Amino acid sequence: MDRHVLQPHTRASIRVVTSAGPEELVGWVLASDDDQLSLRTRSGERQVQWTQVTACRSVGVPRGRDPLRMPTAELSQLAEHAGLNGRKFVTRLSQLLDGRDPVGPVGDDVALFGEWAVTSGEVELFAAAWWAAQADARNLLVITDEAQRAAELVALGLAEVS
């Protein structure tokens, strides 16, 4: 078992054996040292001793619904609620982040609405996306009117919706 794959900001699946029996935990690694692992799951933060771990691996960001099926009017409402106006670009966070090393999240400029994260094209995209994923968002809506930034977003795989 390679513990080193479970660095902070990594999503992980961990099998543990406790006095209550075997359990599988899925969540975000908050910290890890030689003795224990701190994991944030949907039910809260857990401290796990490495001696309890029987298997562990990093796992990708959850896939979520197809962002291209979201009605444009609803995307416009999300942008409006976030105080943004401009061209709309969408992606699944899993498509954007899978295969990339986690970046320490910064979410000051990201608005969350259920499974959607909304941000301006001016923010550092990957830091915002990792923060959104760790906040359990599944899709990302980026708003910009800058042609250069729009081209960069498309090159990264985001789709423009109108």
Coordinates of C-alpha atoms in Angstrom, one line a residue:
M1 CA 0.0 0.0 0.0
D2 CA 1.5 3.3 -1.1
R3 CA 0.5 6.0 1.4
H4 CA 2.4 8.7 -0.6
V5 CA -0.4 8.9 -3.2
L6 CA -2.6 10.4 -0.6
Q7 CA -1.3 13.9 -0.4
P8 CA -3.4 16.8 0.9
H9 CA -6.1 17.9 -1.6
T10 CA -6.3 14.4 -3.1
R11 CA -9.6 12.6 -3.2
A12 CA -9.2 9.1 -1.8
S13 CA -10.9 5.8 -1.2
I14 CA -9.7 4.1 2.0
R15 CA -10.7 0.7 3.5
V16 CA -10.3 0.6 7.3
V17 CA -11.0 -1.9 10.0
T18 CA -12.2 -0.6 13.3
S19 CA -13.8 -2.1 16.4
A20 CA -17.1 -1.7 14.6
G21 CA -15.9 -3.7 11.6
P22 CA -14.7 -3.0 8.1
E23 CA -15.6 0.3 6.5
E24 CA -14.9 2.2 3.2
L25 CA -14.3 5.9 3.4
V26 CA -14.3 8.2 0.4
G27 CA -13.3 11.8 0.8
W28 CA -10.6 14.5 0.6
V29 CA -7.3 14.2 2.3
L30 CA -6.7 17.1 4.6
A31 CA -3.4 16.0 6.1
S32 CA -1.3 12.9 6.3
D33 CA 1.7 11.9 8.4
D34 CA 3.5 8.7 9.5
D35 CA 0.8 7.9 12.1
Q36 CA -2.5 9.0 10.8
L37 CA -4.6 10.5 8.0
S38 CA -7.2 13.2 8.2
L39 CA -10.0 12.8 5.7
R40 CA -13.1 15.0 5.1
T41 CA -16.0 12.8 4.0
R42 CA -19.6 13.9 3.3
S43 CA -20.4 13.0 6.9
G44 CA -17.6 15.1 8.4
E45 CA -13.9 15.0 9.2
R46 CA -12.3 11.6 10.2
Q47 CA -9.0 10.8 11.8
V48 CA -7.8 7.4 10.7
Q49 CA -4.7 5.6 12.1
W50 CA -2.6 4.1 9.4
T51 CA -2.6 0.8 11.4
Q52 CA -6.4 0.6 10.6
V53 CA -6.0 1.1 6.9
T54 CA -6.1 -2.1 4.8
A55 CA -6.2 -0.5 1.3
C56 CA -6.1 3.0 -0.1
R57 CA -6.0 4.7 -3.5
S58 CA -6.6 8.1 -5.0
V59 CA -9.8 8.5 -6.9
G60 CA -11.0 11.1 -9.4
V61 CA -13.5 13.9 -8.9
P62 CA -17.1 12.6 -9.1
R63 CA -18.5 12.9 -12.6
G64 CA -21.8 14.7 -12.0
R65 CA -24.5 15.5 -14.6
D66 CA -23.7 16.6 -18.2
P67 CA -23.3 20.4 -17.9
L68 CA -24.3 20.9 -21.6
R69 CA -27.8 19.6 -20.7
M70 CA -28.4 22.5 -18.2
P71 CA -30.8 25.0 -19.7
T72 CA -29.1 28.2 -20.7
A73 CA -31.6 30.3 -18.8
E74 CA -30.7 28.5 -15.6
L75 CA -27.0 29.1 -16.3
S76 CA -27.8 32.8 -16.8
Q77 CA -29.5 32.7 -13.4
L78 CA -26.5 31.1 -11.7
A79 CA -24.3 33.8 -13.2
E80 CA -26.6 36.5 -12.1
H81 CA -26.7 35.1 -8.5
A82 CA -22.9 35.2 -8.5
G83 CA -22.9 38.8 -9.7
L84 CA -21.4 37.9 -13.1
N85 CA -22.4 38.8 -16.7
G86 CA -20.8 37.7 -19.9
R87 CA -20.1 34.7 -22.1
K88 CA -20.7 31.3 -20.4
F89 CA -18.3 28.4 -20.5
V90 CA -19.0 25.0 -18.8
T91 CA -17.3 21.8 -18.0
R92 CA -17.5 18.9 -15.6
L93 CA -14.9 19.3 -12.9
S94 CA -13.9 15.7 -13.4
Q95 CA -13.0 16.4 -17.1
L96 CA -11.0 19.5 -16.2
L97 CA -9.1 18.1 -13.2
D98 CA -8.6 14.3 -13.8
G99 CA -5.0 13.6 -14.4
R100 CA -3.8 16.9 -12.9
D101 CA -2.0 17.4 -9.7
P102 CA -4.1 19.0 -7.0
V103 CA -3.6 22.7 -6.4
G104 CA -4.2 24.1 -2.9
P105 CA -7.7 25.5 -3.2
V106 CA -8.6 29.1 -3.1
G107 CA -12.3 29.7 -3.2
D108 CA -12.7 33.4 -2.4
D109 CA -14.0 34.1 -5.9
V110 CA -16.2 31.0 -6.4
A111 CA -19.9 30.9 -5.8
L112 CA -21.5 27.5 -5.1
F113 CA -25.0 26.6 -6.0
G114 CA -25.6 22.9 -5.4
E115 CA -23.5 20.9 -7.8
W116 CA -22.5 24.0 -9.7
A117 CA -19.5 26.3 -9.0
V118 CA -19.6 29.7 -10.8
T119 CA -16.5 32.0 -11.2
S120 CA -15.2 34.8 -13.3
G121 CA -12.7 34.1 -16.1
E122 CA -10.3 36.4 -14.2
V123 CA -9.5 33.9 -11.4
E124 CA -6.8 31.2 -11.4
L125 CA -8.9 28.5 -13.0
F126 CA -7.3 25.3 -11.5
A127 CA -7.2 26.6 -7.9
A128 CA -10.9 27.6 -8.2
A129 CA -11.8 24.3 -9.7
W130 CA -10.0 22.3 -7.0
W131 CA -11.7 24.3 -4.3
A132 CA -15.1 23.8 -6.0
A133 CA -14.5 20.0 -6.3
Q134 CA -13.6 19.8 -2.6
A135 CA -16.8 21.7 -1.8
D136 CA -18.6 18.9 -3.6
A137 CA -19.5 20.8 -6.8
R138 CA -19.6 18.7 -9.9
N139 CA -19.7 21.3 -12.7
L140 CA -18.0 24.6 -13.3
L141 CA -19.5 27.7 -15.0
V142 CA -16.9 30.3 -16.0
I143 CA -18.1 33.8 -17.1
T144 CA -15.9 36.1 -19.2
D145 CA -16.1 38.6 -22.0
E146 CA -12.3 38.6 -22.7
A147 CA -11.6 37.0 -26.1
Q148 CA -8.1 35.8 -25.0
R149 CA -9.5 34.1 -21.9
A150 CA -12.4 32.6 -23.8
A151 CA -9.9 31.0 -26.2
E152 CA -7.9 29.6 -23.3
L153 CA -11.0 28.1 -21.7
V154 CA -12.0 26.4 -25.0
A155 CA -8.4 25.1 -25.4
L156 CA -8.8 23.5 -21.9
G157 CA -12.0 21.8 -23.0
L158 CA -14.7 24.1 -21.6
A159 CA -17.7 24.5 -23.9
E160 CA -19.3 27.8 -24.6
V161 CA -23.1 27.9 -24.2
S162 CA -25.4 30.6 -25.4

